[in-house]
CSV table of C-alpha atoms in Angstrom, one decimal:
chain,number,residue,atom,x,y,z
P,1111,MET,CA,-4.5,12.2,-11.5
P,1112,PRO,CA,-3.7,12.4,-7.7
P,1113,ILE,CA,-5.2,14.7,-5.3
P,1114,HIS,CA,-2.5,17.0,-3.7
P,1115,LEU,CA,-2.6,18.1,-0.1
P,1116,THR,CA,-0.1,20.7,1.3
P,1117,ARG,CA,0.8,19.0,4.7
P,1118,PRO,CA,0.1,16.1,6.6
P,1119,LEU,CA,-2.5,17.5,8.9
P,1120,ASP,CA,-4.7,18.4,5.8
P,1121,LEU,CA,-5.6,14.8,5.9
P,1122,LEU,CA,-8.0,15.4,8.8
P,1123,ASP,CA,-10.1,17.7,6.4
P,1124,HIS,CA,-10.6,14.7,4.2
P,1125,VAL,CA,-12.0,12.0,6.4
P,1126,ASP,CA,-14.7,9.9,4.8
P,1127,GLN,CA,-13.6,11.1,1.3
P,1128,THR,CA,-13.5,8.3,-1.3
P,1129,PHE,CA,-10.6,8.5,-3.8
P,1130,GLY,CA,-10.2,6.7,-7.1
P,1131,PRO,CA,-10.4,4.3,-8.8
P,1132,THR,CA,-6.9,4.2,-9.9
P,1133,GLU,CA,-5.8,3.3,-13.4
P,1134,TRP,CA,-5.7,-0.4,-14.1
P,1135,VAL,CA,-2.1,-2.0,-13.4
P,1136,GLU,CA,-0.9,-5.3,-14.9
P,1137,VAL,CA,0.4,-8.1,-12.5
P,1138,PRO,CA,2.8,-10.0,-14.9
P,1139,GLN,CA,4.4,-13.2,-14.2
P,1140,THR,CA,7.8,-11.6,-14.0
P,1141,GLN,CA,6.6,-9.5,-11.1
P,1142,ILE,CA,5.0,-12.7,-9.2
P,1143,ASP,CA,8.5,-14.3,-9.9
P,1144,LEU,CA,10.5,-11.5,-8.3
P,1145,PHE,CA,8.1,-11.4,-5.3
P,1146,ALA,CA,8.8,-15.1,-4.9
P,1147,GLN,CA,12.4,-14.4,-5.1
P,1148,ALA,CA,12.3,-11.7,-2.5
P,1149,THR,CA,10.0,-13.6,-0.1
P,1150,GLY,CA,11.3,-17.2,-0.6
P,1151,ASP,CA,7.7,-18.2,-1.3
P,1152,HIS,CA,8.2,-20.4,-4.4
P,1153,GLN,CA,4.9,-22.4,-4.1
P,1154,TRP,CA,4.0,-23.8,-7.6
P,1155,ILE,CA,0.7,-22.1,-7.9
P,1156,HIS,CA,2.6,-18.7,-8.0
P,1157,THR,CA,5.8,-19.9,-10.1
P,1158,ASP,CA,4.8,-23.0,-12.2
P,1159,PRO,CA,2.7,-21.9,-15.4
P,1160,ILE,CA,2.5,-25.4,-16.7
P,1161,ARG,CA,1.4,-27.1,-13.6
P,1162,SER,CA,-1.0,-24.2,-12.8
P,1163,ARG,CA,-3.0,-24.8,-16.0
P,1164,ASN,CA,-4.8,-27.5,-14.3
P,1165,THR,CA,-6.2,-25.2,-11.5
P,1166,ALA,CA,-9.4,-23.4,-11.5
P,1167,GLN,CA,-7.6,-20.1,-12.7
P,1168,GLN,CA,-5.7,-22.0,-15.5
P,1169,SER,CA,-2.7,-20.0,-14.7
P,1170,THR,CA,-0.3,-18.9,-11.9
P,1171,ILE,CA,-1.8,-16.5,-9.4
P,1172,ALA,CA,-0.1,-13.6,-7.5
P,1173,HIS,CA,0.8,-13.9,-3.8
P,1174,GLY,CA,-1.9,-12.4,-1.7
P,1175,PHE,CA,1.0,-10.5,0.0
P,1176,LEU,CA,2.0,-9.0,-3.4
P,1177,THR,CA,-1.6,-7.8,-4.0
P,1178,LEU,CA,-1.5,-6.4,-0.4
P,1179,ALA,CA,2.0,-4.7,-1.1
P,1180,LEU,CA,0.6,-3.0,-4.1
P,1181,THR,CA,-1.8,-0.9,-1.9
P,1182,VAL,CA,0.7,1.6,-0.9
P,1183,PRO,CA,1.7,2.6,-4.6
P,1184,LEU,CA,-1.8,2.5,-5.7
P,1185,TRP,CA,-2.9,4.8,-2.7
P,1186,SER,CA,0.0,7.1,-3.5
P,1187,SER,CA,-1.3,7.4,-7.2
P,1188,LEU,CA,-4.5,8.6,-5.6
P,1189,LEU,CA,-3.4,11.1,-3.1
P,1190,VAL,CA,-0.1,13.0,-2.5
P,1191,VAL,CA,0.9,15.1,0.4
P,1192,ASP,CA,3.3,17.5,-1.1
P,1193,HIS,CA,5.2,18.6,2.3
P,1194,SER,CA,5.5,15.1,3.7
P,1195,THR,CA,9.1,13.7,3.6
P,1196,THR,CA,8.2,10.2,4.7
P,1197,ILE,CA,5.2,8.0,4.6
P,1198,ILE,CA,5.6,5.1,7.1
P,1199,ASN,CA,3.5,1.9,6.6
P,1200,TYR,CA,2.3,1.7,10.3
P,1201,GLY,CA,0.4,-1.6,9.7
P,1202,LEU,CA,-2.9,-3.0,9.0
P,1203,ASN,CA,-6.0,-3.2,11.1
P,1204,LYS,CA,-7.5,-5.9,8.9
P,1205,PHE,CA,-7.3,-7.5,5.4
P,1206,ARG,CA,-8.7,-10.3,3.4
P,1207,PHE,CA,-7.9,-11.9,0.1
P,1208,ALA,CA,-11.4,-12.4,-1.6
P,1209,ALA,CA,-10.3,-13.6,-5.0
P,1210,PRO,CA,-7.2,-14.7,-6.7
P,1211,VAL,CA,-5.2,-12.5,-9.1
P,1212,PRO,CA,-4.2,-14.4,-12.1
P,1213,ALA,CA,-0.8,-13.7,-13.7
P,1214,GLY,CA,-1.3,-11.1,-16.4
P,1215,SER,CA,-4.5,-9.8,-15.0
P,1216,HIS,CA,-5.0,-6.1,-13.9
P,1217,LEU,CA,-5.8,-4.4,-10.6
P,1218,ARG,CA,-7.1,-1.1,-9.5
P,1219,MET,CA,-8.1,0.4,-6.2
P,1220,LEU,CA,-10.7,2.4,-4.7
P,1221,ALA,CA,-10.0,3.8,-1.1
P,1222,THR,CA,-11.7,5.8,1.5
P,1223,LEU,CA,-9.9,7.8,4.1
P,1224,ARG,CA,-11.7,6.4,7.1
P,1225,ALA,CA,-9.8,8.3,9.9
P,1226,ALA,CA,-7.0,10.8,10.2
P,1227,HIS,CA,-5.4,11.8,13.6
P,1228,ASP,CA,-2.8,14.4,14.7
P,1229,ILE,CA,-0.4,12.3,16.7
P,1230,GLY,CA,1.8,15.3,17.5
P,1231,GLY,CA,4.7,17.1,15.9
P,1232,GLU,CA,2.6,17.8,12.7
P,1233,VAL,CA,2.5,13.9,11.9
P,1234,ALA,CA,-0.7,12.6,10.7
P,1235,GLN,CA,-2.0,9.0,11.0
P,1236,ALA,CA,-4.3,7.9,8.3
P,1237,GLU,CA,-6.6,4.8,8.3
P,1238,ILE,CA,-7.4,4.0,4.7
P,1239,ALA,CA,-10.1,1.4,3.7
P,1240,ALA,CA,-8.9,0.0,0.4
P,1241,VAL,CA,-10.6,-2.2,-2.1
P,1242,ILE,CA,-8.5,-3.9,-4.8
P,1243,GLU,CA,-10.5,-4.9,-7.8
P,1244,THR,CA,-9.3,-7.4,-10.5
P,1245,ASP,CA,-10.5,-7.5,-14.0
P,1246,THR,CA,-11.0,-11.3,-13.7
P,1247,SER,CA,-13.6,-11.4,-10.9
P,1248,ILE,CA,-16.7,-9.7,-9.6
P,1249,LYS,CA,-15.3,-10.2,-6.1
P,1250,PRO,CA,-12.4,-8.0,-5.0
P,1251,ALA,CA,-9.0,-9.5,-5.0
P,1252,CYS,CA,-8.2,-7.8,-1.6
P,1253,VAL,CA,-10.1,-5.5,1.1
P,1254,ALA,CA,-7.6,-4.0,3.6
P,1255,GLU,CA,-7.4,-1.4,6.1
P,1256,LEU,CA,-4.0,0.5,5.9
P,1257,VAL,CA,-2.6,2.6,8.5
P,1258,LEU,CA,0.0,5.2,7.2
P,1259,ARG,CA,1.8,7.9,9.2
P,1260,TYR,CA,2.9,10.9,7.1
P,1261,GLN,CA,5.9,12.9,8.5
P,1262,PRO,CA,6.0,16.6,7.7
P,1263,ALA,CA,9.0,18.1,5.8
P,1264,PRO,CA,11.6,19.7,8.2
P,1265,SER,CA,10.5,23.3,7.2
P,1266,LEU,CA,7.1,22.6,8.5
P,1267,SER,CA,8.3,21.3,11.8
P,1268,PRO,CA,11.9,22.2,12.6
P,1269,LYS,CA,11.8,20.6,16.0
P,1270,LEU,CA,10.9,17.2,14.5
P,1271,GLN,CA,14.0,14.8,14.0
P,1272,LEU,CA,13.1,11.7,12.3
P,1273,ILE,CA,16.3,9.8,13.3
P,1274,PRO,CA,18.1,11.2,16.5
P,1275,PRO,CA,21.8,11.8,15.9
P,1276,LEU,CA,24.3,9.4,17.1
P,1277,LYS,CA,26.4,10.3,20.0
P,1278,ASP,CA,30.0,10.2,19.5
P,1279,ASN,CA,31.6,7.7,22.0
P,1280,HIS,CA,34.5,10.4,22.4
P,1281,GLU,CA,32.2,13.1,23.6
P,1282,GLN,CA,31.9,12.7,27.5
């Protein structure tokens, strides 16, 4: 069950708070194959179950960036800002892939809100230290520091325009 905050700037009151862990989520071969299709990364260790039987994991493994991509939905299952219309993945400060994620294994996330900043216009920037665990290793599959920006709902900040209006070329 996620924790609900009312507005983006409420994140500032939860710095150093740890959230989770999330529920376990499966990483099936079908999801790995879809990620390979989306990214063009068809390396056999990800997409060839027969050839991958001869590896240390004895199966295909998820792309590291698939594991990293799952951090945002996992984080969203831990914390929800009710009056935020947009969450922008602003980037990463650092990340490492410490253990492989075999197809069919399960992941969960434990996360700590390391920092939160008011960057103006009721927008909050959050830095989240995430640890993605797998049920197949004592080492984490991924450790990452996410940077997310939470935009407020227009009713909280009527002056904020997420996308400026286009000017009509005939207006001059």
